[in-house]
Amino acid sequence: STTCSINNRTFRINRTYKDFQKLLENGYTGSIVELDTVEGRAGTKSCFMTMLFRSCNLMLIFLLKEQTQEVKRVFDSLTEALGIQVFRRLFEVILTDNGHEFQNPDELEISQTGEKRTAIYYCDPYRSNQKGALEKNHEYIRYVRPKGTSFEDLDDEKVTLLMNHINSEKRDSLNGHSPFELSQLLLDNKLHNFLKLKEIEPDQVNLNPGLLK
């Protein structure tokens, strides 16, 4: 079965969900980021790459023209903009699924200058609930772009707008705060400056399809 073949794939060696759990059991307290992609309408290429910081539920959204080598491009541009030290602190451990776009961990873990910048771990096959915070957060994307909608009409500016509206939504799970508010306290604000993250006033937050029209 596919599960068996994925389980035995070399890219997963020392990077399984069990390895990830072991890290936590050993008292790891650094930054954990969940990573995924969200596809547009079937037959179209544009998709989103999403990253969620477990510490504050801030979700980053990047527009990819296609699902392949673009992931490395995003990692490289973040590393370059933030500097390797800040990148390492923010993205110290990344948990993702076994999608083909993530199956070359060395490319993502090692910077263009050959330095280790992150450690990648993989969920068990077909267990997307192991990165449930991000999966749940994708619902906010679907309020604005329902399943079956194409992303071909979007550009980086519109995606930034979407990201800022989602991250400004106050959450019961965060004691009435927004991910954005918490992220300002917990994350290096170089990230906010580079990605143009900003707060939308509570009464202005719009999570309907009209936002990107």
XYZ file of C-alpha atoms in Angstrom:
213
model
C 0.000 0.000 0.000
C 1.021 3.629 -0.416
C 1.282 4.074 3.348
C 3.917 1.361 3.599
C 5.915 2.756 0.719
C 5.786 6.287 2.142
C 6.708 5.048 5.621
C 9.856 3.423 4.268
C 10.981 6.302 2.113
C 14.473 7.589 2.887
C 13.384 11.216 3.275
C 11.585 10.157 6.470
C 14.585 8.540 8.192
C 15.119 10.230 11.605
C 12.338 12.652 10.696
C 9.199 10.670 11.547
C 6.381 11.749 13.843
C 7.812 9.383 16.453
C 11.126 11.258 16.229
C 9.207 14.507 16.647
C 7.427 13.162 19.738
C 10.732 12.016 21.195
C 12.029 15.574 20.815
C 9.069 16.885 22.834
C 9.433 14.171 25.476
C 13.050 15.251 25.912
C 11.833 18.697 26.929
C 12.149 20.676 23.678
C 10.714 24.175 24.213
C 11.751 26.014 21.034
C 9.624 27.190 18.137
C 7.448 24.631 16.314
C 5.926 25.514 12.946
C 3.359 23.417 11.066
C 3.733 23.481 7.259
C 1.273 22.539 4.513
C -0.120 23.484 1.117
C -3.682 24.403 0.141
C -4.701 23.655 -3.425
C -6.845 25.761 -5.684
C -9.426 24.391 -8.111
C -8.543 21.041 -9.678
C -6.593 21.479 -12.897
C -5.080 24.829 -11.863
C -1.491 25.197 -10.662
C -1.480 28.075 -8.183
C -1.664 27.027 -4.550
C -0.879 28.364 -1.090
C 1.955 27.268 1.131
C 0.918 27.799 4.748
C 2.968 27.893 7.961
C 1.564 28.141 11.470
C 3.452 29.006 14.653
C 2.128 26.789 17.427
C 3.082 29.362 20.064
C 0.601 31.996 18.889
C -1.401 30.524 15.973
C -0.033 33.105 13.524
C -0.467 31.708 10.005
C 1.752 32.715 7.100
C 0.407 32.277 3.568
C 2.586 32.279 0.458
C 1.293 32.117 -3.097
C 3.066 29.438 -5.134
C 2.750 29.389 -8.908
C 3.019 25.617 -8.673
C 3.558 23.106 -5.915
C 7.114 22.019 -6.721
C 10.422 23.857 -6.264
C 8.622 26.959 -5.067
C 8.813 25.800 -1.437
C 12.595 26.081 -1.426
C 12.300 29.534 -2.988
C 10.156 30.728 -0.065
C 12.562 29.239 2.496
C 15.506 30.908 0.747
C 13.867 34.324 0.535
C 12.865 34.182 4.221
C 16.412 33.156 5.186
C 17.882 35.983 3.157
C 15.500 38.634 4.507
C 15.618 37.612 8.166
C 19.203 36.391 8.379
C 20.024 32.815 9.288
C 19.982 33.396 13.083
C 16.466 34.826 13.133
C 15.244 32.216 10.636
C 16.619 29.463 12.880
C 14.933 30.861 15.959
C 11.570 31.268 14.261
C 11.542 28.053 12.248
C 13.643 25.819 14.487
C 11.417 22.752 14.064
C 8.964 22.239 11.207
C 6.265 19.559 11.109
C 4.743 18.791 7.722
C 3.059 16.051 5.709
C 4.466 13.687 3.099
C 3.413 15.736 0.067
C 5.837 15.518 -2.872
C 6.677 19.219 -2.514
C 8.206 18.531 0.920
C 10.046 15.303 0.120
C 13.478 16.853 -0.269
C 14.225 17.823 3.336
C 17.902 18.614 2.748
C 16.922 21.382 0.341
C 14.708 22.927 2.978
C 16.898 22.267 6.019
C 20.133 23.595 4.507
C 20.528 27.212 3.406
C 22.027 28.281 0.086
C 25.284 28.929 1.911
C 25.321 25.390 3.316
C 24.232 26.121 6.894
C 21.581 24.120 8.735
C 18.581 26.370 9.257
C 15.767 24.093 10.471
C 14.830 20.502 11.328
C 11.956 18.941 9.400
C 9.691 16.167 10.682
C 6.901 14.340 8.877
C 3.455 13.373 10.111
C 2.436 9.745 9.745
C 0.833 9.155 6.325
C -2.840 10.187 6.221
C -2.693 11.686 9.709
C -3.116 15.376 8.956
C -4.638 15.744 12.444
C -1.065 15.533 13.769
C -0.733 19.111 12.547
C -4.294 19.908 13.518
C -3.784 23.558 14.425
C -2.875 24.398 10.835
C -5.580 22.160 9.352
C -8.145 23.938 11.512
C -6.769 27.323 10.525
C -7.263 26.484 6.846
C -10.995 26.890 7.515
C -10.410 30.650 7.616
C -8.924 30.502 4.120
C -11.997 28.577 2.937
C -14.382 31.257 4.256
C -12.806 33.627 1.750
C -11.848 31.104 -0.935
C -14.236 28.115 -0.759
C -13.016 24.696 -1.925
C -13.078 24.452 -5.709
C -12.104 28.123 -6.142
C -9.081 28.912 -8.276
C -6.186 30.972 -6.878
C -5.003 32.002 -10.355
C -6.392 35.543 -10.015
C -4.431 36.269 -6.830
C -1.148 38.101 -6.351
C 1.115 38.545 -3.336
C -0.678 41.721 -2.286
C -4.065 40.006 -2.114
C -2.582 37.066 -0.230
C -1.032 39.452 2.314
C -4.448 41.055 2.765
C -6.034 37.629 3.328
C -3.296 36.689 5.798
C -3.711 39.929 7.778
C -7.485 39.541 8.062
C -7.188 35.930 9.252
C -4.474 36.747 11.805
C -6.444 39.718 13.179
C -9.489 37.600 14.051
C -9.783 37.347 17.860
C -9.940 33.755 19.122
C -11.531 32.228 22.213
C -8.677 29.731 22.217
C -6.243 32.642 22.637
C -8.202 34.217 25.499
C -9.851 36.757 23.237
C -6.616 37.856 21.576
C -5.713 37.592 17.902
C -2.765 35.563 16.590
C -1.288 38.848 15.383
C -1.335 40.378 18.889
C 0.383 37.359 20.424
C 2.893 37.117 17.592
C 4.099 40.656 18.272
C 5.087 39.568 21.777
C 6.429 36.110 20.938
C 8.061 36.321 17.513
C 10.888 38.413 16.104
C 9.204 41.398 14.474
C 11.644 41.288 11.563
C 9.178 38.716 10.249
C 6.288 41.183 10.491
C 8.251 43.871 8.680
C 9.382 41.608 5.859
C 5.960 40.034 5.210
C 4.016 43.298 5.789
C 2.040 41.729 8.609
C -0.281 44.219 10.208
C -3.353 44.342 12.377
C -6.797 44.916 10.917
C -9.199 46.678 13.319
C -11.609 44.127 14.867
C -14.704 45.677 13.261
C -12.944 45.738 9.874
C -11.998 42.049 9.778
C -13.662 40.471 6.759
C -13.556 36.711 6.254
C -15.953 36.528 3.317
C -15.358 35.922 -0.405
C -15.881 39.663 -0.974
C -12.520 40.411 0.676
C -10.508 39.530 -2.446
C -12.978 40.637 -5.089
